[in-house]
Amino acid sequence: MDITTAEYSVSSPTVSHCPKDHRAEFAFIGRSNVGKSSLINMLCQHKGLAKTSAVPGKTLLINHFIINREWYLVDLPGYGYAKRSKTDRDKLDRMIRSYILQREELSNVFVLIDIRLEQQKIDREFVDWLGASGIPFSIIFTKADKLSVSKAKANAQAWMNALLDTWESLPTYFITSADRRTGREEVLDYIGQILNDIKQ
């Protein structure tokens, strides 16, 4: 699948404020500073679409971008930003979880993981929660350009294998680099497949 148009649509403080036109939605979420905005901009070939920042935790709303006038890419706030107050973290957590659990248009959640790190407790807990909640999701490993190709593959496989202590089957995963545009076609083709399945 190719992206021909990508435009900002709306930022919503709660799920009830999200668009009402029933287009399929693909949400992107990850720990703060995982490279989410850079990845979104790379996928859409639109450098300034999602706002990148050197300061983690800048995304505070549910941000909708209309893609090809057909489906929505949704930029969700990052989780686990320790420098925010507990009250703010709890508020963001409720907003994220209510969107994921209640949004009927949500077709897939892409969970972004820094490929350089071993499995972190906060990422594992979030992935386990998605699985227990029956939410369709995939994992996108980011920042693969920071490692050799073989090391990136090994790290991703080790992360996935660590799920096998409780998971019977593993979710789909992708290895990406925003700088090198690695994984762009694979992620977009996966979205295209889901859109085709919805239409049938």
mmCIF file of N, CA and C in Angstrom, residues 138-197:
data_model
loop_
_atom_site.group_PDB
_atom_site.id
_atom_site.type_symbol
_atom_site.label_atom_id
_atom_site.label_comp_id
_atom_site.label_asym_id
_atom_site.label_seq_id
_atom_site.Cartn_x
_atom_site.Cartn_y
_atom_site.Cartn_z
ATOM 1 N N SER A 138 0.150 -5.387 17.009
ATOM 2 C CA SER A 138 1.428 -5.826 16.453
ATOM 3 C C SER A 138 2.522 -5.030 17.152
ATOM 4 N N ILE A 139 3.735 -5.525 17.062
ATOM 5 C CA ILE A 139 4.868 -4.848 17.682
ATOM 6 C C ILE A 139 5.765 -4.267 16.592
ATOM 7 N N ILE A 140 6.166 -3.018 16.774
ATOM 8 C CA ILE A 140 7.120 -2.381 15.875
ATOM 9 C C ILE A 140 8.373 -2.056 16.674
ATOM 10 N N PHE A 141 9.463 -2.703 16.325
ATOM 11 C CA PHE A 141 10.744 -2.372 16.944
ATOM 12 C C PHE A 141 11.335 -1.174 16.213
ATOM 13 N N THR A 142 11.716 -0.147 16.970
ATOM 14 C CA THR A 142 12.235 1.095 16.389
ATOM 15 C C THR A 142 13.747 1.207 16.581
ATOM 16 N N LYS A 143 14.329 2.184 15.865
ATOM 17 C CA LYS A 143 15.738 2.557 16.014
ATOM 18 C C LYS A 143 16.710 1.437 15.629
ATOM 19 N N ALA A 144 16.329 0.634 14.614
ATOM 20 C CA ALA A 144 17.182 -0.473 14.177
ATOM 21 C C ALA A 144 18.497 0.014 13.585
ATOM 22 N N ASP A 145 18.542 1.280 13.140
ATOM 23 C CA ASP A 145 19.781 1.820 12.576
ATOM 24 C C ASP A 145 20.876 1.977 13.626
ATOM 25 N N LYS A 146 20.506 1.898 14.894
ATOM 26 C CA LYS A 146 21.498 2.032 15.973
ATOM 27 C C LYS A 146 22.278 0.733 16.197
ATOM 28 N N LEU A 147 21.854 -0.350 15.528
ATOM 29 C CA LEU A 147 22.492 -1.657 15.687
ATOM 30 C C LEU A 147 22.845 -2.231 14.318
ATOM 31 N N SER A 148 23.694 -3.254 14.302
ATOM 32 C CA SER A 148 23.927 -3.980 13.057
ATOM 33 C C SER A 148 22.655 -4.752 12.701
ATOM 34 N N VAL A 149 22.534 -5.137 11.447
ATOM 35 C CA VAL A 149 21.351 -5.873 11.009
ATOM 36 C C VAL A 149 21.187 -7.166 11.800
ATOM 37 N N SER A 150 22.275 -7.890 11.999
ATOM 38 C CA SER A 150 22.192 -9.167 12.708
ATOM 39 C C SER A 150 21.840 -8.967 14.184
ATOM 40 N N LYS A 151 22.399 -7.922 14.801
ATOM 41 C CA LYS A 151 22.100 -7.647 16.210
ATOM 42 C C LYS A 151 20.652 -7.200 16.373
ATOM 43 N N ALA A 152 20.154 -6.398 15.446
ATOM 44 C CA ALA A 152 18.759 -5.961 15.507
ATOM 45 C C ALA A 152 17.815 -7.162 15.423
ATOM 46 N N LYS A 153 18.089 -8.061 14.482
ATOM 47 C CA LYS A 153 17.248 -9.259 14.345
ATOM 48 C C LYS A 153 17.309 -10.121 15.598
ATOM 49 N N ALA A 154 18.501 -10.262 16.159
ATOM 50 C CA ALA A 154 18.670 -11.088 17.358
ATOM 51 C C ALA A 154 17.938 -10.481 18.554
ATOM 52 N N ASN A 155 18.031 -9.156 18.703
ATOM 53 C CA ASN A 155 17.351 -8.492 19.814
ATOM 54 C C ASN A 155 15.836 -8.618 19.696
ATOM 55 N N ALA A 156 15.327 -8.416 18.472
ATOM 56 C CA ALA A 156 13.885 -8.528 18.259
ATOM 57 C C ALA A 156 13.410 -9.951 18.558
ATOM 58 N N GLN A 157 14.148 -10.942 18.088
ATOM 59 C CA GLN A 157 13.763 -12.333 18.311
ATOM 60 C C GLN A 157 13.819 -12.684 19.794
ATOM 61 N N ALA A 158 14.828 -12.176 20.493
ATOM 62 C CA ALA A 158 14.944 -12.435 21.931
ATOM 63 C C ALA A 158 13.758 -11.827 22.682
ATOM 64 N N TRP A 159 13.357 -10.622 22.284
ATOM 65 C CA TRP A 159 12.211 -9.954 22.917
ATOM 66 C C TRP A 159 10.943 -10.782 22.704
ATOM 67 N N MET A 160 10.737 -11.237 21.483
ATOM 68 C CA MET A 160 9.542 -12.020 21.168
ATOM 69 C C MET A 160 9.571 -13.371 21.894
ATOM 70 N N ASN A 161 10.735 -14.015 21.908
ATOM 71 C CA ASN A 161 10.846 -15.319 22.570
ATOM 72 C C ASN A 161 10.540 -15.223 24.063
ATOM 73 N N ALA A 162 10.849 -14.059 24.651
ATOM 74 C CA ALA A 162 10.579 -13.865 26.080
ATOM 75 C C ALA A 162 9.079 -13.889 26.377
ATOM 76 N N LEU A 163 8.258 -13.657 25.361
ATOM 77 C CA LEU A 163 6.801 -13.722 25.550
ATOM 78 C C LEU A 163 6.304 -15.157 25.735
ATOM 79 N N LEU A 164 7.102 -16.103 25.269
ATOM 80 C CA LEU A 164 6.648 -17.493 25.247
ATOM 81 C C LEU A 164 6.504 -18.113 26.636
ATOM 82 N N ASP A 165 6.930 -17.363 27.676
ATOM 83 C CA ASP A 165 6.719 -17.895 29.021
ATOM 84 C C ASP A 165 5.232 -17.943 29.378
ATOM 85 N N THR A 166 4.423 -17.086 28.717
ATOM 86 C CA THR A 166 2.974 -17.122 28.966
ATOM 87 C C THR A 166 2.141 -17.112 27.678
ATOM 88 N N TRP A 167 2.731 -16.701 26.555
ATOM 89 C CA TRP A 167 1.981 -16.617 25.301
ATOM 90 C C TRP A 167 2.108 -17.923 24.513
ATOM 91 N N GLU A 168 0.965 -18.398 23.994
ATOM 92 C CA GLU A 168 0.981 -19.614 23.174
ATOM 93 C C GLU A 168 1.395 -19.319 21.738
ATOM 94 N N SER A 169 0.938 -18.194 21.195
ATOM 95 C CA SER A 169 1.344 -17.772 19.849
ATOM 96 C C SER A 169 1.746 -16.305 19.912
ATOM 97 N N LEU A 170 2.684 -15.926 19.068
ATOM 98 C CA LEU A 170 3.260 -14.591 19.141
ATOM 99 C C LEU A 170 2.608 -13.632 18.144
ATOM 100 N N PRO A 171 2.504 -12.361 18.525
ATOM 101 C CA PRO A 171 1.963 -11.360 17.596
ATOM 102 C C PRO A 171 2.940 -11.079 16.461
ATOM 103 N N THR A 172 2.435 -10.495 15.402
ATOM 104 C CA THR A 172 3.266 -10.060 14.283
ATOM 105 C C THR A 172 4.197 -8.948 14.751
ATOM 106 N N TYR A 173 5.432 -8.932 14.224
ATOM 107 C CA TYR A 173 6.318 -7.836 14.585
ATOM 108 C C TYR A 173 7.094 -7.347 13.371
ATOM 109 N N PHE A 174 7.574 -6.115 13.480
ATOM 110 C CA PHE A 174 8.318 -5.471 12.401
ATOM 111 C C PHE A 174 9.566 -4.815 12.981
ATOM 112 N N ILE A 175 10.631 -4.787 12.188
ATOM 113 C CA ILE A 175 11.866 -4.100 12.565
ATOM 114 C C ILE A 175 11.977 -2.854 11.689
ATOM 115 N N THR A 176 12.091 -1.682 12.327
ATOM 116 C CA THR A 176 12.045 -0.429 11.570
ATOM 117 C C THR A 176 13.170 0.531 11.972
ATOM 118 N N SER A 177 13.432 1.456 11.064
ATOM 119 C CA SER A 177 14.290 2.603 11.336
ATOM 120 C C SER A 177 13.702 3.797 10.604
ATOM 121 N N ALA A 178 13.370 4.839 11.354
ATOM 122 C CA ALA A 178 12.837 6.042 10.721
ATOM 123 C C ALA A 178 13.892 6.707 9.850
ATOM 124 N N ASP A 179 15.146 6.689 10.296
ATOM 125 C CA ASP A 179 16.220 7.339 9.543
ATOM 126 C C ASP A 179 16.495 6.638 8.220
ATOM 127 N N ARG A 180 16.479 5.303 8.234
ATOM 128 C CA ARG A 180 16.802 4.541 7.018
ATOM 129 C C ARG A 180 15.562 4.049 6.274
ATOM 130 N N ARG A 181 14.386 4.378 6.795
ATOM 131 C CA ARG A 181 13.110 3.983 6.187
ATOM 132 C C ARG A 181 12.938 2.465 6.149
ATOM 133 N N THR A 182 13.641 1.797 7.029
ATOM 134 C CA THR A 182 13.539 0.338 7.128
ATOM 135 C C THR A 182 12.155 -0.054 7.642
ATOM 136 N N GLY A 183 11.558 -1.065 6.999
ATOM 137 C CA GLY A 183 10.287 -1.608 7.464
ATOM 138 C C GLY A 183 9.051 -0.867 7.005
ATOM 139 N N ARG A 184 9.226 0.205 6.250
ATOM 140 C CA ARG A 184 8.071 1.018 5.840
ATOM 141 C C ARG A 184 7.082 0.206 4.996
ATOM 142 N N GLU A 185 7.578 -0.446 3.972
ATOM 143 C CA GLU A 185 6.687 -1.205 3.086
ATOM 144 C C GLU A 185 5.980 -2.319 3.841
ATOM 145 N N GLU A 186 6.709 -2.988 4.734
ATOM 146 C CA GLU A 186 6.115 -4.116 5.475
ATOM 147 C C GLU A 186 4.965 -3.654 6.361
ATOM 148 N N VAL A 187 5.159 -2.543 7.072
ATOM 149 C CA VAL A 187 4.102 -2.033 7.957
ATOM 150 C C VAL A 187 2.887 -1.579 7.143
ATOM 151 N N LEU A 188 3.138 -0.839 6.052
ATOM 152 C CA LEU A 188 2.030 -0.332 5.235
ATOM 153 C C LEU A 188 1.293 -1.470 4.525
ATOM 154 N N ASP A 189 2.027 -2.484 4.078
ATOM 155 C CA ASP A 189 1.362 -3.628 3.450
ATOM 156 C C ASP A 189 0.484 -4.362 4.461
ATOM 157 N N TYR A 190 0.941 -4.435 5.701
ATOM 158 C CA TYR A 190 0.163 -5.087 6.765
ATOM 159 C C TYR A 190 -1.135 -4.317 7.010
ATOM 160 N N ILE A 191 -1.045 -2.990 7.055
ATOM 161 C CA ILE A 191 -2.250 -2.167 7.199
ATOM 162 C C ILE A 191 -3.173 -2.390 6.001
ATOM 163 N N GLY A 192 -2.590 -2.438 4.805
ATOM 164 C CA GLY A 192 -3.388 -2.675 3.610
ATOM 165 C C GLY A 192 -4.131 -3.995 3.633
ATOM 166 N N GLN A 193 -3.472 -5.028 4.144
ATOM 167 C CA GLN A 193 -4.121 -6.335 4.265
ATOM 168 C C GLN A 193 -5.326 -6.285 5.205
ATOM 169 N N ILE A 194 -5.158 -5.586 6.334
ATOM 170 C CA ILE A 194 -6.265 -5.462 7.290
ATOM 171 C C ILE A 194 -7.418 -4.685 6.668
ATOM 172 N N LEU A 195 -7.106 -3.607 5.944
ATOM 173 C CA LEU A 195 -8.153 -2.826 5.281
ATOM 174 C C LEU A 195 -8.902 -3.677 4.256
ATOM 175 N N ASN A 196 -8.173 -4.504 3.506
ATOM 176 C CA ASN A 196 -8.825 -5.380 2.524
ATOM 177 C C ASN A 196 -9.727 -6.392 3.206
ATOM 178 N N ASP A 197 -9.277 -6.928 4.355
ATOM 179 C CA ASP A 197 -10.091 -7.886 5.102
ATOM 180 C C ASP A 197 -11.378 -7.237 5.607
#
